[in-house]
Structures are given as C-alpha cells and as structure tokens.
C-alpha cells in the first residue's frame, strides 16, 4: 500500500473521530435530543426550524456520529485485511495484538473516566444542557461494574462509564475473527456475500439488534452479527483494491464528485431519505464503503486528504474517541459550577478534547502501538 493511500485513509479516520465528537456536542444542546429520539411527537423531517435544518438535511454529515462509526468499521476491515495479507502472524499472536491494541488504551481511558467521575460526582450538569447529557453521568461505581466494563460484555450496566464503548465491543470481537473473514473473501467470495446477507436477518426481524446496549450477552452477540458485513465489505475493498484503483483512476473529475456525493447521500440515508433501521444500516454501510473507495482509489481525493492537519487528526483519532465523552461530562459539570453559558462551554469541550487526545496519544496510544510492533512477525516477501 502506498503512502498517499495510507495517509488518505488515516485522514478519513481522523475526520470520522471529529464527527463523533461533534455529534455529542450537538446532542448536548437542549432540544436536539428530543428531536432525534426522545420526543415521540417531534417533527422528524426537514422543516425550516434550525434544529430540523441541521438534522434532516445533508448538514447532518457534520455530526453524524453513528454513521461515522460505520466508517470506522469498514476502514478497520480494510486496514486489517491488508495487515493480515502482509504479515506472517499466527492466529494467537494476531489476536493478542488486536486485544492489546484496542483494550489497553481503553482500560486507561476508563481509569480516567472513573477518576473524573469520582472527582466531580456530586456536581450535576445544569439545566442549560440537553436532558440526554444531564442523565449521562454514571451513578455509584462498584468494582463489579468496573470489571464488567473491562470485560467488554456489551451489557447496559457495563457501559455507563464509557457510553462510546459499544462500538469497541463489536470491534474487538470482529477484528479477532478477521483472519477467517479474509480467508473466506479470498477463497469463497460469493459465499461471504451470502453469509453477510444472512447475518443481516436479525436486523430484519428484531429491532433490538440495532440497540447500542444489551440486556444479555446473547443479545449483545446478535448485535455484533449485524456489523460483521461492514467489516466484510472492508475486506472486499482491500482484496480487490488494485483492480478498483485502476478503474477509479480513469474516472473524470465530475464522476469522482458524483461518487463522493452518492457516498455521503447513502451514508446519511436515515436522515434525508428514509428512517428504517435495516434500510439505513445497509445504505449507510454502502455509503461508508464508497467513501473509503474514493479516498484510496481516486488520486485526486488521496492528494486532497493528504494534509498535515488531517493526518494529525488521524493520529489522535482513537485517543479522541476514547476520551472525548469524559471531557464533555467533566467540562459541562465545571461549566455548570462556575456558571459559564453553554455556548462557551461546548467550544471549550472541543479544544480540551483535542488537547487531551494528543496527550493521550503520546503517553498511552503510541507506546501501545510500539509494544505491538515488538511482537509482530516479519512481513511476507515476494
């Protein structure tokens, strides 16, 4: 994989992390949470009210948190496939590295969340914020709860300290299975397409499959199943990347622009086309795939994305994802304590989140990556 392609995908990862952060900042604004899900009588389509304008239009792309996670998933499928094709790791070594890569930074971020929660436990979040954010701080923290978080069970009571960890639960499970997925894509591509369609069946008959939390481990595992096709899509893009790059490189600029527009439209289908759970899941997955395809296969898109600020965002993307919610809760509580208005606090959350993420990258994430490199097998040679 050439460096410009790597950088373009790294930039996409950073942009997705910023979008997740922005989604939580927007949801902290009073009324937005009611419009999106909490109020059954809300007008859930485009109107000229500002809340509806930013929610039910292409502007939603700037705070489309769940859809950004799907971009993470298909990107993980792509990058892990390339790593598996290149390396000579045993399955045990590969699985150990994936667990270390995902779990160790998560465990440190969880410790920070516990410290912040203990330090600011008695301070509530003020009425100037959304009801969603006001109810987000966890209650009493028990050893049992912390152990449940660390085991990544996916249960509702084991995600109160880190609500964003729902995606990490699915990521760590599916990434461990990626060698088998890659083998299937290489040997039995048609069967893998069929399997992916079968794995979507729970989403067709069971709406709870799309819930971000679960009441049982079995329910959580079924929820994981509907995200496996997203990783499979990333694997297909990686396996056929050279063919795809040759084809896309011939597209004129107007076709590339239309492909990007189509990717964004499909990614945002829930908000601007039809709010059906399975429909939006599939269309958003296809849209995420188109975005990744254009990012690595279009020379012009790769050059556009290969910019130092975007690469830096890619560097801090995982730390930002892990820590931003803790920062949001802490800064909102401090803002309430000192009487700072929301319109000042939320930009401060953005700035502090980026700073904390960069520090976390230097002190935690980069050392973990270096630790993993020590146990890597030598790459395959031609």
CSV table of C-alpha atoms in Angstrom, one decimal:
chain,number,residue,atom,x,y,z
A,1,UNK,CA,0.0,0.0,0.0
A,2,UNK,CA,1.5,3.3,-1.0
A,3,UNK,CA,2.0,6.1,1.5
A,4,UNK,CA,-0.5,8.5,-0.1
A,5,UNK,CA,-3.3,6.0,0.1
A,6,UNK,CA,-2.4,5.2,3.7
A,7,UNK,CA,-2.5,8.9,4.6
A,8,UNK,CA,-5.9,9.4,2.9
A,9,UNK,CA,-7.5,6.7,4.9
A,10,UNK,CA,-5.7,7.9,8.0
A,11,UNK,CA,-7.3,11.3,7.3
A,12,UNK,CA,-10.7,9.8,6.9
A,13,UNK,CA,-10.3,8.1,10.3
A,14,UNK,CA,-9.5,11.5,11.9
A,15,UNK,CA,-12.4,13.2,10.2
A,16,UNK,CA,-14.7,10.4,11.5
A,17,UNK,CA,-13.5,10.9,15.0
A,18,UNK,CA,-14.2,14.6,14.8
A,19,UNK,CA,-17.7,13.9,13.6
A,20,UNK,CA,-18.3,11.6,16.6
A,21,UNK,CA,-17.2,14.4,18.9
A,22,UNK,CA,-19.3,16.9,17.1
A,23,UNK,CA,-22.3,14.7,17.3
A,24,UNK,CA,-22.1,14.6,21.1
A,25,UNK,CA,-21.6,18.4,21.3
A,26,UNK,CA,-24.7,19.0,19.2
A,27,UNK,CA,-26.7,16.5,21.2
A,28,UNK,CA,-25.7,18.4,24.4
A,29,UNK,CA,-27.7,21.4,23.0
A,30,UNK,CA,-31.2,21.5,24.6
A,31,UNK,CA,-33.9,20.2,22.3
A,32,UNK,CA,-31.8,18.3,19.8
A,33,UNK,CA,-32.1,15.1,21.8
A,34,UNK,CA,-35.8,15.5,21.9
A,35,UNK,CA,-35.9,16.0,18.1
A,36,UNK,CA,-33.7,13.0,17.3
A,37,UNK,CA,-35.3,10.3,19.6
A,38,UNK,CA,-36.6,11.4,23.0
A,39,UNK,CA,-39.9,13.1,22.0
A,40,UNK,CA,-42.3,10.8,20.2
A,41,UNK,CA,-44.3,13.8,18.9
A,42,UNK,CA,-41.3,15.6,17.3
A,43,UNK,CA,-41.4,16.5,13.7
A,44,UNK,CA,-38.8,14.2,12.2
A,45,UNK,CA,-38.4,15.5,8.7
A,46,UNK,CA,-37.0,18.6,7.1
A,47,UNK,CA,-38.5,22.0,8.1
A,48,UNK,CA,-37.0,25.4,8.3
A,49,UNK,CA,-36.6,25.3,12.1
A,50,UNK,CA,-32.8,25.4,12.6
A,51,UNK,CA,-32.9,22.1,14.6
A,52,UNK,CA,-34.5,20.3,11.7
A,53,UNK,CA,-32.3,22.0,9.1
A,54,UNK,CA,-29.1,20.6,10.7
A,55,UNK,CA,-30.7,17.2,11.4
A,56,UNK,CA,-32.8,16.3,8.3
A,57,UNK,CA,-30.5,17.6,5.5
A,58,UNK,CA,-27.0,16.9,4.2
A,59,UNK,CA,-25.7,19.2,7.0
A,60,UNK,CA,-26.2,16.2,9.3
A,61,UNK,CA,-22.9,14.8,7.9
A,62,UNK,CA,-21.0,17.1,10.2
A,63,UNK,CA,-22.5,15.5,13.3
A,64,UNK,CA,-23.4,12.0,12.1
A,65,UNK,CA,-21.9,10.1,14.9
A,66,UNK,CA,-23.3,6.6,14.4
A,67,UNK,CA,-22.6,6.7,10.6
A,68,UNK,CA,-19.0,7.8,11.4
A,69,UNK,CA,-18.6,4.6,13.5
A,70,UNK,CA,-19.7,2.6,10.4
A,71,UNK,CA,-16.9,4.4,8.5
A,72,UNK,CA,-14.5,3.3,11.3
A,73,UNK,CA,-15.8,-0.3,10.9
A,74,UNK,CA,-15.3,-0.6,7.2
A,75,UNK,CA,-12.0,1.2,7.5
A,76,UNK,CA,-10.9,-1.4,10.1
A,77,UNK,CA,-12.0,-4.2,7.8
A,78,UNK,CA,-9.9,-2.7,5.0
A,79,UNK,CA,-6.7,-2.0,7.1
A,80,UNK,CA,-6.8,-5.3,9.0
A,81,UNK,CA,-7.1,-7.2,5.8
A,82,UNK,CA,-4.0,-5.5,4.4
A,83,UNK,CA,-2.1,-6.3,7.6
A,84,UNK,CA,-3.3,-9.9,7.5
A,85,UNK,CA,-2.3,-10.4,3.9
A,86,UNK,CA,1.1,-8.8,4.6
A,87,UNK,CA,2.1,-10.4,7.9
A,88,UNK,CA,3.0,-13.9,9.0
A,89,UNK,CA,1.5,-13.9,12.4
A,90,UNK,CA,0.0,-17.0,14.0
A,91,UNK,CA,-3.7,-16.6,14.9
A,92,UNK,CA,-2.8,-16.4,18.6
A,93,UNK,CA,-0.2,-13.7,18.0
A,94,UNK,CA,-2.6,-11.7,15.8
A,95,UNK,CA,-5.5,-12.0,18.3
A,96,UNK,CA,-3.2,-11.0,21.2
A,97,UNK,CA,-2.1,-7.9,19.3
A,98,UNK,CA,-5.6,-6.9,18.5
A,99,UNK,CA,-6.7,-7.2,22.1
A,100,UNK,CA,-3.7,-5.2,23.3
A,101,UNK,CA,-4.2,-2.5,20.6
A,102,UNK,CA,-7.9,-2.0,21.5
A,103,UNK,CA,-8.1,-2.9,25.1
A,104,UNK,CA,-5.1,-1.3,26.7
A,105,UNK,CA,-5.8,2.3,25.7
A,106,UNK,CA,-9.5,1.6,26.5
A,107,UNK,CA,-8.6,0.5,30.0
A,108,UNK,CA,-6.5,3.6,30.6
A,109,UNK,CA,-9.4,5.8,29.3
A,110,UNK,CA,-11.8,4.0,31.6
A,111,UNK,CA,-9.5,4.8,34.5
A,112,UNK,CA,-9.6,8.5,33.6
A,113,UNK,CA,-13.4,8.3,33.4
A,114,UNK,CA,-13.5,6.8,36.9
A,115,UNK,CA,-11.2,9.5,38.3
A,116,UNK,CA,-13.2,12.3,36.7
A,117,UNK,CA,-16.5,10.8,37.9
A,118,UNK,CA,-15.2,10.5,41.4
A,119,UNK,CA,-13.8,14.0,41.5
A,120,UNK,CA,-17.0,15.6,40.2
A,121,UNK,CA,-19.5,13.1,41.5
A,122,UNK,CA,-21.7,15.5,43.5
A,123,UNK,CA,-21.7,18.2,40.8
A,124,UNK,CA,-24.8,17.9,38.5
A,125,UNK,CA,-24.9,19.1,34.9
A,126,UNK,CA,-27.1,22.2,34.7
A,127,UNK,CA,-30.4,22.8,33.0
A,128,UNK,CA,-28.8,24.7,30.2
A,129,UNK,CA,-27.8,21.4,28.6
A,130,UNK,CA,-29.9,18.7,27.0
A,131,UNK,CA,-31.8,16.1,29.1
A,132,UNK,CA,-29.7,13.5,27.4
A,133,UNK,CA,-26.5,14.9,28.7
A,134,UNK,CA,-27.9,15.6,32.1
A,135,UNK,CA,-28.7,11.9,32.6
A,136,UNK,CA,-25.4,10.6,31.2
A,137,UNK,CA,-23.1,10.9,34.3
A,138,UNK,CA,-22.9,7.4,36.0
A,139,UNK,CA,-24.2,6.8,39.5
A,140,UNK,CA,-22.2,5.0,42.1
A,141,UNK,CA,-19.3,3.0,40.8
A,142,UNK,CA,-18.8,-0.6,42.0
A,143,UNK,CA,-15.9,-3.0,41.5
A,144,UNK,CA,-18.4,-5.3,39.7
A,145,UNK,CA,-19.3,-2.6,37.3
A,146,UNK,CA,-15.7,-1.8,36.5
A,147,UNK,CA,-14.9,-5.4,35.9
A,148,UNK,CA,-17.9,-5.6,33.6
A,149,UNK,CA,-16.6,-2.6,31.7
A,150,UNK,CA,-13.1,-4.1,31.4
A,151,UNK,CA,-14.5,-7.5,30.1
A,152,UNK,CA,-16.4,-5.6,27.4
A,153,UNK,CA,-19.6,-7.6,27.9
A,154,UNK,CA,-21.8,-5.1,26.0
A,155,UNK,CA,-24.4,-5.1,28.8
A,156,UNK,CA,-26.2,-1.9,29.5
A,157,UNK,CA,-24.9,-1.7,33.1
A,158,UNK,CA,-21.3,-2.2,31.9
A,159,UNK,CA,-21.2,0.8,29.6
A,160,UNK,CA,-22.3,3.6,31.9
A,161,UNK,CA,-18.7,5.0,32.5
A,162,UNK,CA,-18.0,5.0,28.7
A,163,UNK,CA,-21.1,5.1,26.5
A,164,UNK,CA,-18.9,5.2,23.4
A,165,UNK,CA,-17.6,1.7,24.2
A,166,UNK,CA,-20.5,0.0,22.4
A,167,UNK,CA,-18.5,0.1,19.2
A,168,UNK,CA,-15.3,-1.2,20.8
A,169,UNK,CA,-17.3,-4.3,22.0
A,170,UNK,CA,-18.1,-5.1,18.4
A,171,UNK,CA,-14.8,-4.0,17.0
A,172,UNK,CA,-12.7,-6.3,19.3
A,173,UNK,CA,-14.9,-9.3,18.6
A,174,UNK,CA,-15.0,-8.9,14.9
A,175,UNK,CA,-11.4,-7.9,14.5
A,176,UNK,CA,-10.3,-11.1,16.2
A,177,UNK,CA,-12.3,-13.0,13.6
A,178,UNK,CA,-10.8,-11.0,10.7
A,179,UNK,CA,-8.3,-13.7,9.6
A,180,UNK,CA,-11.2,-16.1,9.0
A,181,UNK,CA,-13.1,-13.3,7.2
A,182,UNK,CA,-10.2,-12.6,4.9
A,183,UNK,CA,-9.7,-16.3,4.2
A,184,UNK,CA,-13.4,-16.5,3.2
A,185,UNK,CA,-13.2,-13.5,1.0
A,186,UNK,CA,-10.1,-14.9,-0.8
A,187,UNK,CA,-11.4,-18.5,-1.2
A,188,UNK,CA,-15.2,-18.2,-1.3
A,189,UNK,CA,-16.2,-14.6,-2.2
A,190,UNK,CA,-19.7,-15.5,-3.2
A,191,UNK,CA,-20.3,-17.5,-0.1
A,192,UNK,CA,-19.1,-14.5,2.0
A,193,UNK,CA,-21.6,-12.2,0.3
A,194,UNK,CA,-24.4,-14.7,1.1
A,195,UNK,CA,-23.2,-15.0,4.7
A,196,UNK,CA,-23.2,-11.2,5.0
A,197,UNK,CA,-26.8,-11.1,3.9
A,198,UNK,CA,-27.8,-13.9,6.3
A,199,UNK,CA,-26.1,-12.0,9.2
A,200,UNK,CA,-28.5,-9.1,8.5
A,201,UNK,CA,-31.5,-11.2,9.1
A,202,UNK,CA,-31.6,-10.4,12.9
A,203,UNK,CA,-31.9,-6.8,11.9
A,204,UNK,CA,-34.9,-7.5,9.7
A,205,UNK,CA,-36.9,-9.3,12.4
A,206,UNK,CA,-35.6,-7.9,15.6
A,207,UNK,CA,-35.3,-4.1,16.0
A,208,UNK,CA,-33.3,-4.5,19.2
A,209,UNK,CA,-30.4,-5.7,17.1
A,210,UNK,CA,-29.7,-2.0,16.4
A,211,UNK,CA,-29.7,-1.0,20.0
A,212,UNK,CA,-26.4,0.2,21.4
A,213,UNK,CA,-26.7,-1.7,24.6
A,214,UNK,CA,-27.9,-5.2,25.6
A,215,UNK,CA,-29.7,-6.9,28.5
A,216,UNK,CA,-27.8,-10.2,27.9
A,217,UNK,CA,-24.6,-11.4,26.4
A,218,UNK,CA,-26.6,-13.3,23.8
A,219,UNK,CA,-28.3,-10.2,22.8
A,220,UNK,CA,-25.0,-8.4,22.5
A,221,UNK,CA,-23.5,-11.1,20.3
A,222,UNK,CA,-26.6,-10.9,18.0
A,223,UNK,CA,-26.0,-7.2,17.8
A,224,UNK,CA,-22.4,-7.8,16.8
A,225,UNK,CA,-23.6,-10.0,13.9
A,226,UNK,CA,-25.2,-7.1,12.0
A,227,UNK,CA,-21.8,-5.3,11.9
A,228,UNK,CA,-19.8,-8.2,10.5
A,229,UNK,CA,-21.0,-7.4,6.9
A,230,UNK,CA,-19.5,-3.9,7.3
A,231,UNK,CA,-16.1,-5.5,8.1
A,232,UNK,CA,-16.6,-8.0,5.2
A,233,UNK,CA,-17.1,-5.0,2.9
A,234,UNK,CA,-13.8,-3.5,4.0
A,235,UNK,CA,-12.1,-6.9,3.4
A,236,UNK,CA,-13.5,-7.0,-0.2
A,237,UNK,CA,-12.3,-3.4,-0.8
A,238,UNK,CA,-8.8,-4.4,0.4
A,239,UNK,CA,-8.6,-7.7,-1.6
A,240,UNK,CA,-9.7,-6.0,-4.8
A,241,UNK,CA,-8.0,-2.7,-4.2
A,242,UNK,CA,-5.7,-2.7,-7.2
A,243,UNK,CA,-8.5,-3.5,-9.6
A,244,UNK,CA,-10.7,-0.9,-8.0
A,245,UNK,CA,-7.9,1.7,-8.1
A,246,UNK,CA,-7.2,1.1,-11.8
A,247,UNK,CA,-10.9,1.6,-12.6
A,248,UNK,CA,-11.5,4.7,-10.4
A,249,UNK,CA,-8.3,6.3,-11.7
A,250,UNK,CA,-9.9,6.6,-15.1
A,251,UNK,CA,-13.0,8.5,-13.8
A,252,UNK,CA,-13.2,12.1,-14.8
A,253,UNK,CA,-13.5,14.7,-12.0
A,254,UNK,CA,-17.2,15.0,-12.4
A,255,UNK,CA,-17.8,11.3,-11.9
A,256,UNK,CA,-15.5,11.3,-8.8
A,257,UNK,CA,-17.5,14.2,-7.4
A,258,UNK,CA,-20.7,12.3,-8.0
A,259,UNK,CA,-19.3,9.2,-6.4
A,260,UNK,CA,-18.5,11.2,-3.3
A,261,UNK,CA,-21.9,12.8,-3.3
A,262,UNK,CA,-23.5,9.3,-3.6
A,263,UNK,CA,-21.4,8.0,-0.7
A,264,UNK,CA,-22.5,10.9,1.5
A,265,UNK,CA,-26.1,10.6,0.5
A,266,UNK,CA,-26.2,6.9,1.2
A,267,UNK,CA,-24.3,7.4,4.5
A,268,UNK,CA,-26.9,9.9,5.6
A,269,UNK,CA,-29.9,7.9,4.2
A,270,UNK,CA,-31.6,7.7,7.6
A,271,UNK,CA,-31.8,11.4,7.9
A,272,UNK,CA,-32.6,12.5,4.4
A,273,UNK,CA,-34.2,9.5,2.7
A,274,UNK,CA,-36.0,7.0,5.0
A,275,UNK,CA,-35.6,6.3,8.7
A,276,UNK,CA,-35.8,2.5,8.5
A,277,UNK,CA,-33.4,0.6,10.8
A,278,UNK,CA,-32.3,-2.1,8.4
A,279,UNK,CA,-32.6,0.2,5.3
A,280,UNK,CA,-30.4,2.9,6.9
A,281,UNK,CA,-27.9,0.3,8.2
A,282,UNK,CA,-27.4,-1.2,4.7
A,283,UNK,CA,-27.4,2.1,2.9
A,284,UNK,CA,-25.0,3.7,5.4
A,285,UNK,CA,-22.7,0.7,5.1
A,286,UNK,CA,-22.6,1.0,1.3
A,287,UNK,CA,-22.1,4.8,1.6
A,288,UNK,CA,-19.2,4.3,4.0
A,289,UNK,CA,-17.7,1.8,1.6
A,290,UNK,CA,-18.0,4.3,-1.3
A,291,UNK,CA,-16.2,6.9,0.8
A,292,UNK,CA,-13.4,4.6,1.7
A,293,UNK,CA,-13.1,3.5,-2.0
A,294,UNK,CA,-12.9,7.1,-3.3
A,295,UNK,CA,-10.4,8.0,-0.5
A,296,UNK,CA,-7.9,5.4,-1.5
A,297,UNK,CA,-8.6,4.8,-5.2
A,298,UNK,CA,-9.1,8.3,-6.5
A,299,UNK,CA,-5.7,10.0,-7.0
A,300,UNK,CA,-7.2,13.5,-6.6
A,301,UNK,CA,-9.1,12.5,-3.5
A,302,UNK,CA,-6.0,11.0,-2.0
A,303,UNK,CA,-4.0,14.2,-2.6
A,304,UNK,CA,-6.7,16.3,-1.2
A,305,UNK,CA,-6.9,14.3,2.0
A,306,UNK,CA,-3.1,14.0,2.4
A,307,UNK,CA,-2.8,17.2,4.5
A,308,UNK,CA,-0.8,17.5,7.8
A,309,UNK,CA,-3.8,18.7,9.9
A,310,UNK,CA,-5.9,15.8,8.7
A,311,UNK,CA,-3.1,13.3,9.3
A,312,UNK,CA,-2.7,14.7,12.8
A,313,UNK,CA,-6.4,14.1,13.4
A,314,UNK,CA,-5.9,10.5,12.2
A,315,UNK,CA,-3.0,10.2,14.7
A,316,UNK,CA,-5.3,11.2,17.6
A,317,UNK,CA,-8.4,9.6,16.3
A,318,UNK,CA,-8.5,6.6,18.7
A,319,UNK,CA,-7.5,8.7,21.8
A,320,UNK,CA,-10.1,11.3,20.8
A,321,UNK,CA,-12.8,8.6,20.5
A,322,UNK,CA,-11.8,7.1,23.9
A,323,UNK,CA,-11.6,10.3,25.9
A,324,UNK,CA,-13.9,13.0,24.4
A,325,UNK,CA,-17.0,11.9,26.3
A,326,UNK,CA,-15.2,12.0,29.7
A,327,UNK,CA,-14.0,15.5,28.7
A,328,UNK,CA,-17.6,16.5,27.7
A,329,UNK,CA,-19.1,15.4,31.1
A,330,UNK,CA,-16.3,17.0,33.1
A,331,UNK,CA,-16.2,20.3,31.4
A,332,UNK,CA,-20.0,20.6,31.4
A,333,UNK,CA,-20.0,19.9,35.2
A,334,UNK,CA,-17.3,22.5,35.7
A,335,UNK,CA,-19.1,25.0,33.4
A,336,UNK,CA,-22.3,24.5,35.5
A,337,UNK,CA,-20.3,25.0,38.7
A,338,UNK,CA,-18.9,28.4,37.6
A,339,UNK,CA,-22.0,29.5,35.7
A,340,UNK,CA,-20.5,29.5,32.2
A,341,UNK,CA,-23.0,29.6,29.4
A,342,UNK,CA,-23.4,26.6,27.1
A,343,UNK,CA,-22.2,28.5,24.0
A,344,UNK,CA,-18.8,29.0,25.7
A,345,UNK,CA,-18.6,25.5,27.3
A,346,UNK,CA,-19.1,23.5,24.2
A,347,UNK,CA,-16.3,25.1,22.1
A,348,UNK,CA,-14.1,24.6,25.2
A,349,UNK,CA,-15.0,20.9,25.2
A,350,UNK,CA,-13.8,20.7,21.6
A,351,UNK,CA,-10.5,22.4,22.4
A,352,UNK,CA,-9.8,20.4,25.6
A,353,UNK,CA,-10.8,17.1,23.9
A,354,UNK,CA,-8.2,17.7,21.1
A,355,UNK,CA,-5.6,18.6,23.7
A,356,UNK,CA,-6.3,15.6,25.9
A,357,UNK,CA,-6.4,13.3,22.9
A,358,UNK,CA,-2.9,14.5,21.8
A,359,UNK,CA,-1.5,13.9,25.3
A,360,UNK,CA,-3.2,10.5,25.5
A,361,UNK,CA,-1.6,9.6,22.1
A,362,UNK,CA,1.9,10.5,23.3
A,363,UNK,CA,1.6,8.9,26.7
A,364,UNK,CA,-0.6,5.8,26.1
A,365,UNK,CA,-1.6,5.1,22.5
A,366,UNK,CA,1.8,5.4,20.8
A,367,UNK,CA,3.6,3.2,23.5
A,368,UNK,CA,0.9,0.6,23.0
A,369,UNK,CA,1.4,0.6,19.2
A,370,UNK,CA,5.2,0.3,19.8
A,371,UNK,CA,4.5,-2.6,22.1
A,372,UNK,CA,2.5,-4.4,19.5
A,373,UNK,CA,5.3,-3.8,16.9
A,374,UNK,CA,7.8,-5.7,19.2
A,375,UNK,CA,5.6,-8.8,18.8
A,376,UNK,CA,5.0,-8.5,15.1
A,377,UNK,CA,6.2,-11.2,12.8
A,378,UNK,CA,8.2,-10.2,9.8
A,379,UNK,CA,6.1,-9.4,6.7
A,380,UNK,CA,5.8,-11.8,3.8
A,381,UNK,CA,8.2,-11.2,1.0
A,382,UNK,CA,7.6,-12.0,-2.7
